[in-house]
mmCIF file of C-alpha atoms and ligand atoms in Angstrom:
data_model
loop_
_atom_site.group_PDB
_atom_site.id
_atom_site.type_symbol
_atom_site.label_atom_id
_atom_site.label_comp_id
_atom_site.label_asym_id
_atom_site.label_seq_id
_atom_site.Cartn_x
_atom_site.Cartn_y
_atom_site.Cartn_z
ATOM 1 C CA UNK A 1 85.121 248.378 311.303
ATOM 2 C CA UNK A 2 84.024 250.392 314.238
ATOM 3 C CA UNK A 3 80.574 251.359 314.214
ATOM 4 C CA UNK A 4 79.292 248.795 311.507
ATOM 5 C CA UNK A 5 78.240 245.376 311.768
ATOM 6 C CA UNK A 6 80.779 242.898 312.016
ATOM 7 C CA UNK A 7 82.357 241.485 309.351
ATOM 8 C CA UNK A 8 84.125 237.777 309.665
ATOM 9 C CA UNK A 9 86.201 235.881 307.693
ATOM 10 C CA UNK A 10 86.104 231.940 307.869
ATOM 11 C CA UNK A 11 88.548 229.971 306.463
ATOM 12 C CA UNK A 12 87.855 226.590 304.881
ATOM 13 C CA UNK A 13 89.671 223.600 304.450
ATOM 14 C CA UNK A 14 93.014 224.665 306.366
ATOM 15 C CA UNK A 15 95.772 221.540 304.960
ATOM 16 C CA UNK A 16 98.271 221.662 307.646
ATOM 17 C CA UNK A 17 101.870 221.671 306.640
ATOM 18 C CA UNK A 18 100.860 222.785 302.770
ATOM 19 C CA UNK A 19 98.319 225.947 303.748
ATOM 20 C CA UNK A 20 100.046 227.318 307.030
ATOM 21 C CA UNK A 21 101.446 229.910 305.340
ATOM 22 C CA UNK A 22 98.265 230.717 303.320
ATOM 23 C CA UNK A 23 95.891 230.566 306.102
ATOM 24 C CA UNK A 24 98.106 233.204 308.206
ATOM 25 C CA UNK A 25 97.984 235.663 305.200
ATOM 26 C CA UNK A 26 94.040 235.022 304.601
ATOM 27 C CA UNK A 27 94.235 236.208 308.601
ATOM 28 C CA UNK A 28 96.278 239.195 308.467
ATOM 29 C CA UNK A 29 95.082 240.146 305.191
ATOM 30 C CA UNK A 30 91.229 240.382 306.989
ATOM 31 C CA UNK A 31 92.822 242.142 309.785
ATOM 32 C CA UNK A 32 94.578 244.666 307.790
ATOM 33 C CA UNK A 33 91.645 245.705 305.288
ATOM 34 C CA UNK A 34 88.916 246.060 308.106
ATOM 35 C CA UNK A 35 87.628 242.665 309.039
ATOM 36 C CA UNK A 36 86.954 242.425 312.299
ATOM 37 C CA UNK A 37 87.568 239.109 313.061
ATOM 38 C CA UNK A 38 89.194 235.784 311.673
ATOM 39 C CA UNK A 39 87.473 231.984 312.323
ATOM 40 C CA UNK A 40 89.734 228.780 312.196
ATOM 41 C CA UNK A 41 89.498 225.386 311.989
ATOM 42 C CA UNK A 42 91.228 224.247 314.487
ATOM 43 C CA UNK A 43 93.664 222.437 313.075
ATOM 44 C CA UNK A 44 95.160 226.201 312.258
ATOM 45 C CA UNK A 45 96.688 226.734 315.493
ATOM 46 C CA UNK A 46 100.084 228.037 314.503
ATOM 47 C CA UNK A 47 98.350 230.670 312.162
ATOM 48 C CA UNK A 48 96.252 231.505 314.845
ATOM 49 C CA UNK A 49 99.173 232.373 317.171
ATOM 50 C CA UNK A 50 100.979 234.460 314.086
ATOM 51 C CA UNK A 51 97.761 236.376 313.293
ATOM 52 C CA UNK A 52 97.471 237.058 317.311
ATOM 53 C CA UNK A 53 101.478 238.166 317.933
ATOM 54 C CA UNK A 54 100.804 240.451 314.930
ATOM 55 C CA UNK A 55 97.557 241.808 316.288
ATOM 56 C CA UNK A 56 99.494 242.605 320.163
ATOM 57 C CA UNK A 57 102.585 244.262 318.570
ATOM 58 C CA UNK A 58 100.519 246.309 315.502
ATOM 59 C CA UNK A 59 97.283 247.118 317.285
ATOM 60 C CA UNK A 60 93.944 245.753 317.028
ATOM 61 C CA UNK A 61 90.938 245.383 317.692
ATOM 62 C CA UNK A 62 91.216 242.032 316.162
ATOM 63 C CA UNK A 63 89.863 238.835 317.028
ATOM 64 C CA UNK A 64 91.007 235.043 316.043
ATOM 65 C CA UNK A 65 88.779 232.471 316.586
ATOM 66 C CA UNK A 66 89.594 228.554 316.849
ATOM 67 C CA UNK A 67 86.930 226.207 316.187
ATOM 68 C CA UNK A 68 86.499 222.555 315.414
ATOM 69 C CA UNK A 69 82.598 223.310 314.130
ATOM 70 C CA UNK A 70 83.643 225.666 311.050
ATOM 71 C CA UNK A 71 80.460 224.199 309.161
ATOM 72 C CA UNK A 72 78.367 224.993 312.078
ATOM 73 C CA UNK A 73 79.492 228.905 311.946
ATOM 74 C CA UNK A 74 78.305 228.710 308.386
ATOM 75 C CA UNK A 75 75.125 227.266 309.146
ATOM 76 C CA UNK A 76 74.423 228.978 312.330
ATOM 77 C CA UNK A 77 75.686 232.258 311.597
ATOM 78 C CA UNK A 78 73.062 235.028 312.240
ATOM 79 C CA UNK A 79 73.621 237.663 308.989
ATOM 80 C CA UNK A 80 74.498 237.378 305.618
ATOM 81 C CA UNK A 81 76.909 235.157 303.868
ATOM 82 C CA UNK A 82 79.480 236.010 300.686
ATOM 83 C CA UNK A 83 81.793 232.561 299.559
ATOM 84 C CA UNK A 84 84.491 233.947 297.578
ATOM 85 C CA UNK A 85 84.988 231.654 294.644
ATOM 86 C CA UNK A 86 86.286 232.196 290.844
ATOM 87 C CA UNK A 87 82.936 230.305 289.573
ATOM 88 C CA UNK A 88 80.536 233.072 290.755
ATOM 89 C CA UNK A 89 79.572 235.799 290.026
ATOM 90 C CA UNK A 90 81.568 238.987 288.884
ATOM 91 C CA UNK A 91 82.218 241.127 292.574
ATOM 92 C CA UNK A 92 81.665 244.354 290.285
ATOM 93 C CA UNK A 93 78.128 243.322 290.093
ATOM 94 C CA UNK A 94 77.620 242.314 293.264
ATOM 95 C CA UNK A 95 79.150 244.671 295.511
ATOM 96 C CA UNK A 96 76.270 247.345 295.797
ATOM 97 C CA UNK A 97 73.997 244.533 297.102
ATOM 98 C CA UNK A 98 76.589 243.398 299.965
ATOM 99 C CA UNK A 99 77.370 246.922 301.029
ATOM 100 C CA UNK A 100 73.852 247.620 301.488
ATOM 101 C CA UNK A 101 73.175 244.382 302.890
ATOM 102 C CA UNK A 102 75.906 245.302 305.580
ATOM 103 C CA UNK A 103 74.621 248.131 306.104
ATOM 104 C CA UNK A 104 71.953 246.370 308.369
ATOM 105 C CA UNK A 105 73.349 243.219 309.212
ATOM 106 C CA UNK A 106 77.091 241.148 309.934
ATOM 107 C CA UNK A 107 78.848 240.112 307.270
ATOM 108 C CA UNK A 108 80.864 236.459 306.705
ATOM 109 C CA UNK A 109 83.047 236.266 304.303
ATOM 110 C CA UNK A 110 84.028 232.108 303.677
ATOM 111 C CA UNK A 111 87.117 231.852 301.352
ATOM 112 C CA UNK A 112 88.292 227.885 300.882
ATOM 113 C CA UNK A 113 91.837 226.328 300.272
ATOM 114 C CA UNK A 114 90.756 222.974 298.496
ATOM 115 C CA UNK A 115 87.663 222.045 296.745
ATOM 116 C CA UNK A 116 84.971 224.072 298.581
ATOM 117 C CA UNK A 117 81.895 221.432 298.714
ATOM 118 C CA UNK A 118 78.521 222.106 296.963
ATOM 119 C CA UNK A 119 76.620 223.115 300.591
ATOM 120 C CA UNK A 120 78.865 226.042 300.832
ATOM 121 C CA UNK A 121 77.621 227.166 297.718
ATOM 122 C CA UNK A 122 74.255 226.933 298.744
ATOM 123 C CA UNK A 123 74.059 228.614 302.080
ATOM 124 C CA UNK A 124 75.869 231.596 300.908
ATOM 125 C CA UNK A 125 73.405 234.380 299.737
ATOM 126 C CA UNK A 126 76.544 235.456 297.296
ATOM 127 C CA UNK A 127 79.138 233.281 295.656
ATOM 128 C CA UNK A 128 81.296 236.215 294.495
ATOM 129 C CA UNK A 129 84.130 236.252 291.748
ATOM 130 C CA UNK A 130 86.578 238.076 291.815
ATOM 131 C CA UNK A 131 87.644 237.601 288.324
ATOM 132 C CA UNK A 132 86.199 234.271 287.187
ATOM 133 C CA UNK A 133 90.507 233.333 286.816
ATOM 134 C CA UNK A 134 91.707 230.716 289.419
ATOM 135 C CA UNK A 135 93.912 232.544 291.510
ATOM 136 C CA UNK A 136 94.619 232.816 295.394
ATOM 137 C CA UNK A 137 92.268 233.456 298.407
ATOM 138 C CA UNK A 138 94.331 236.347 299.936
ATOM 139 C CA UNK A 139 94.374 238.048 296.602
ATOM 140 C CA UNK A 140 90.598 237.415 296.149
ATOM 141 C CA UNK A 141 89.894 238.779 300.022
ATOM 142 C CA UNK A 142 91.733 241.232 299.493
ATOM 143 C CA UNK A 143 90.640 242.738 296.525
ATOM 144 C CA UNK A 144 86.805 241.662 298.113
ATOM 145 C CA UNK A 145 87.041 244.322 301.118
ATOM 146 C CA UNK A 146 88.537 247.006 299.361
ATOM 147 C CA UNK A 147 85.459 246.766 297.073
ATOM 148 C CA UNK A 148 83.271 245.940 300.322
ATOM 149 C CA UNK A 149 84.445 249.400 302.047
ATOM 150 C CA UNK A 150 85.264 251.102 299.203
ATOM 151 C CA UNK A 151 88.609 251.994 300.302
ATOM 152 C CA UNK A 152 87.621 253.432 303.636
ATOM 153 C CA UNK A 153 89.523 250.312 304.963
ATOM 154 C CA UNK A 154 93.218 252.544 304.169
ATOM 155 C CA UNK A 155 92.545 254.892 306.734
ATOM 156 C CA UNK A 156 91.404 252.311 309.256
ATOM 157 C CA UNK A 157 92.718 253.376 313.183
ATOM 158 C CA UNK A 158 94.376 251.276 315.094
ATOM 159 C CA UNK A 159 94.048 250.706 319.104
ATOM 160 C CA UNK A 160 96.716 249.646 321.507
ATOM 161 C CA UNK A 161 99.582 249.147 319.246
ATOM 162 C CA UNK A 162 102.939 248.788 320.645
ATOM 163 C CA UNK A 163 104.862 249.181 317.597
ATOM 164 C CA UNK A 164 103.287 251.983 314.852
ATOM 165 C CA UNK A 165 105.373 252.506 311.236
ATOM 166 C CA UNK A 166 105.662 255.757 310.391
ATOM 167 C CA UNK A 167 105.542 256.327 306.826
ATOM 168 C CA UNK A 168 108.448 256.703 304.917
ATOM 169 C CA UNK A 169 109.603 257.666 301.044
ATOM 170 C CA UNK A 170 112.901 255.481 301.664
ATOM 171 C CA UNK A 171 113.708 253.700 304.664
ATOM 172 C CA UNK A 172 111.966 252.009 307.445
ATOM 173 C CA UNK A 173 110.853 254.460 310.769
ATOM 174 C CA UNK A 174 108.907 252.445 313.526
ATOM 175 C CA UNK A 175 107.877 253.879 316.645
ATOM 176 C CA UNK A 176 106.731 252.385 320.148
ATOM 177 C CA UNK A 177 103.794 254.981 321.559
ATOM 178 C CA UNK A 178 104.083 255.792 325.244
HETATM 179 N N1 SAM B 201 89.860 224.514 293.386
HETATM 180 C C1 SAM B 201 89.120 224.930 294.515
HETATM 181 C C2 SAM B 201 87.626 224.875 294.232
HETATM 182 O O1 SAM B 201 87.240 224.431 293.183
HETATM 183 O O2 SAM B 201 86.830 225.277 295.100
HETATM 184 C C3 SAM B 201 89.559 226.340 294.960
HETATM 185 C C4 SAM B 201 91.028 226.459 295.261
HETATM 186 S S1 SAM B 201 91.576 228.131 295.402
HETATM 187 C C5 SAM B 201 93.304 227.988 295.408
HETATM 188 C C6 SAM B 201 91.310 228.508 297.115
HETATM 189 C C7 SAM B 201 90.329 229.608 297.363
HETATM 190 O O3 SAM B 201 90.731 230.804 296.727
HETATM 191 C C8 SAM B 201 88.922 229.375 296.864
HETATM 192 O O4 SAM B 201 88.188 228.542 297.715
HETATM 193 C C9 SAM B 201 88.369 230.792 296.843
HETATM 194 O O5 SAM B 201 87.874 231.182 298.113
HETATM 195 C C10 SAM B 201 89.607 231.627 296.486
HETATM 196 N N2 SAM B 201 89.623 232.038 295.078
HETATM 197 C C11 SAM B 201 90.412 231.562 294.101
HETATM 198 N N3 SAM B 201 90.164 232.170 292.937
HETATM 199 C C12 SAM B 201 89.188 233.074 293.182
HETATM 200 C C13 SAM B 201 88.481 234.026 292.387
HETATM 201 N N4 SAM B 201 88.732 234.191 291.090
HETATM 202 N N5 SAM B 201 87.541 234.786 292.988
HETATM 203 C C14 SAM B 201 87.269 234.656 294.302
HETATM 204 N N6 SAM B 201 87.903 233.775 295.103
HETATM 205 C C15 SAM B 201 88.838 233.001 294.549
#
């Protein structure tokens, strides 16, 4: 979020047809909860282009990045690294470590779709679970930056919006700012 340092999410192992749907939630989900940017493989084009038409009508800043080198992010990327993955260990005992750690430096978060392979596991400086139960990448990003920004995330700003909700106890109210 504005002010820190970044904090990226790359997605792994994007099956086209089967995780299209997935892989634009694991996008908008980052973008929502305070992320500041989303890496693809680029074989994710079509989530790309969702994640970007939501970012112009609902505000940003956002970024999506395409890349055909998604292992080379990993292995290049200048900061620290948490792999979300139900086999490590419990984000509850983790999580003071990573916020302090991004306190100082950027922060990428790598979540897979299939079997994440054994190198991932070893360049990451945390392989976090959130629960050690299988369940689903946007649930376990999610729940991973509300813990990372301990809930600061909810009252996030956003910039150049064209369409804004405005909350409501029943009903649906959005607005277009001038
Ligand atoms: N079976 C695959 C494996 O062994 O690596 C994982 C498949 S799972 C549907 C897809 C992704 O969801 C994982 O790569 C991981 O990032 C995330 N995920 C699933 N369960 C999780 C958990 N309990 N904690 C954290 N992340 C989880």
């Amino acid at each position: 979020m504005h002010d820190e340092p970044e904090v990226a999410v790359l997605r792994l192992g994007h099956r086209p047809g089967r995780d299209g749907r997935m892989t634009s939630h694991v996008g908008l989900t980052a973008r929502a909860l305070g992320a500041d940017r989303v890496i693809l493989g680029d074989n994710a084009t079509g989530s790309a282009e969702t994640i970007r038409d939501i970012t112009d009508r609902f505000g940003g800043p956002f970024d999506v990045e395409v890349t055909s080198e998604l292992k080379r992010v990993l292995r290049d990327w200048e900061g620290a690294v948490a792999h979300l993955t139900m086999y490590g260990l419990p984000v509850q005992d983790v999580q003071a470590e990573i916020r302090e750690s991004h306190r100082e430096e950027p922060l990428l978060v790598v979540v897979g779709a299939e079997k994440v392979s054994f190198d991932v596991y070893e360049r990451a400086d945390w392989n976090v679970g959130v629960t050690n139960q299988p369940h689903s990448e946007v649930a376990g990003l999610a729940v991973f930056l509300d813990r990372l920004f301990d809930g600061r995330e909810l009252d996030r700003e956003w910039e150049d919006a064209e369409s804004v909700v405005v909350p409501q106890a029943t009903g649906k109210k959005v607005e277009s700012p001038e």
